[in-house]
Short mmCIF file of C-alpha atoms and ligand atoms in Angstrom, two decimals:
data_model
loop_
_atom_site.label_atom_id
_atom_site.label_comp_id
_atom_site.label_asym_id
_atom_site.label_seq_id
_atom_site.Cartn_x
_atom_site.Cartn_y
_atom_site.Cartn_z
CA UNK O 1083 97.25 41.77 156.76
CA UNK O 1084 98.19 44.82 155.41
CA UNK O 1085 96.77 45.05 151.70
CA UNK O 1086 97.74 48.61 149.74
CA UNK O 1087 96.63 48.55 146.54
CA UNK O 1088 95.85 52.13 146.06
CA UNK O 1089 96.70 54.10 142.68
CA UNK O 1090 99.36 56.71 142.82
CA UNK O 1091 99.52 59.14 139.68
CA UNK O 1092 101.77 61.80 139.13
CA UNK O 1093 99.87 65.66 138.92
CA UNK O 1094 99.48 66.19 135.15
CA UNK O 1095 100.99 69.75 135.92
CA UNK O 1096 104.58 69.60 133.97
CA UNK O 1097 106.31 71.56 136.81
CA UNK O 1098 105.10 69.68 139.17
CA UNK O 1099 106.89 66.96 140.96
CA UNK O 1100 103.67 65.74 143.18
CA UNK O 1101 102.11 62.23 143.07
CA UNK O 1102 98.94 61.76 144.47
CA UNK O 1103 96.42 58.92 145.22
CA UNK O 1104 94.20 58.57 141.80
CA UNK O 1105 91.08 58.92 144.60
CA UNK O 1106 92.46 62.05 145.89
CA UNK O 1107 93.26 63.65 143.03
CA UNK O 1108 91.75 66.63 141.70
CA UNK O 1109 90.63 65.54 137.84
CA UNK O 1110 89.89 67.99 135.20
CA UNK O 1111 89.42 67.63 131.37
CA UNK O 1112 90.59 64.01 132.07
CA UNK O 1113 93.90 64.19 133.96
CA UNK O 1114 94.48 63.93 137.76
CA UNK O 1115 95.97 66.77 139.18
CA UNK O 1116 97.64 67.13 142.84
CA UNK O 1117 95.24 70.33 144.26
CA UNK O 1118 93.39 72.95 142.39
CA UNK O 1119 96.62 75.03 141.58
CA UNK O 1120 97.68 72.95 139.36
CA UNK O 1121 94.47 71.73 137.96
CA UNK O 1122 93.56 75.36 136.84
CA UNK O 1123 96.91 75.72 135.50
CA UNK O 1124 98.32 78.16 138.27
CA UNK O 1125 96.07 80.94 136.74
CA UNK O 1126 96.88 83.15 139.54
CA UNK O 1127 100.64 82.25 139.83
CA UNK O 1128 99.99 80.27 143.34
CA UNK O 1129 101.84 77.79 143.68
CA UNK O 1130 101.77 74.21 144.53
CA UNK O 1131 101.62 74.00 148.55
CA UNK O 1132 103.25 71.03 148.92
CA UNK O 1133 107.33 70.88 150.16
CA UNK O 1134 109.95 70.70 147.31
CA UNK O 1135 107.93 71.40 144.49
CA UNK O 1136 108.39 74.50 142.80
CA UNK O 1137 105.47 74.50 140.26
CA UNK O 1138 103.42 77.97 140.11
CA UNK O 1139 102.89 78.56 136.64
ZN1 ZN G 16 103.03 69.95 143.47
ZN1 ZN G 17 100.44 69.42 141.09
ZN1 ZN G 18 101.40 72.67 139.33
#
């Protein structure tokens, strides 16, 4: 039995290309974001750690 039934938003960061499991996801002001970069809009320029995406603000 293999039953996945799990959520999968994309970050609410335009950049970035990142979807992550609604449960996971780091939510702020309403919208799920992929990790704390992006949720406090790259303030610091850091970018996105995960492969391929280029987001950082
Ligand atoms: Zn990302
Ligand atoms: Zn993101
Ligand atoms: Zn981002």
């Amino acid at each position: 039995m293999s039953s996945v039934d799990v959520e999968m938003v994309k970050c609410a960061c335009q950049d970035c290309v990142c979807v992550v499991q609604l449960s996971k996801a780091v939510s702020r002001d309403g919208k799920a974001y992929c990790c704390d970069e992006c949720a406090d809009g790259h303030k610091d320029h850091a970018g996105c750690e995960h492969a391929g995406c280029a987001c950082h603000g």
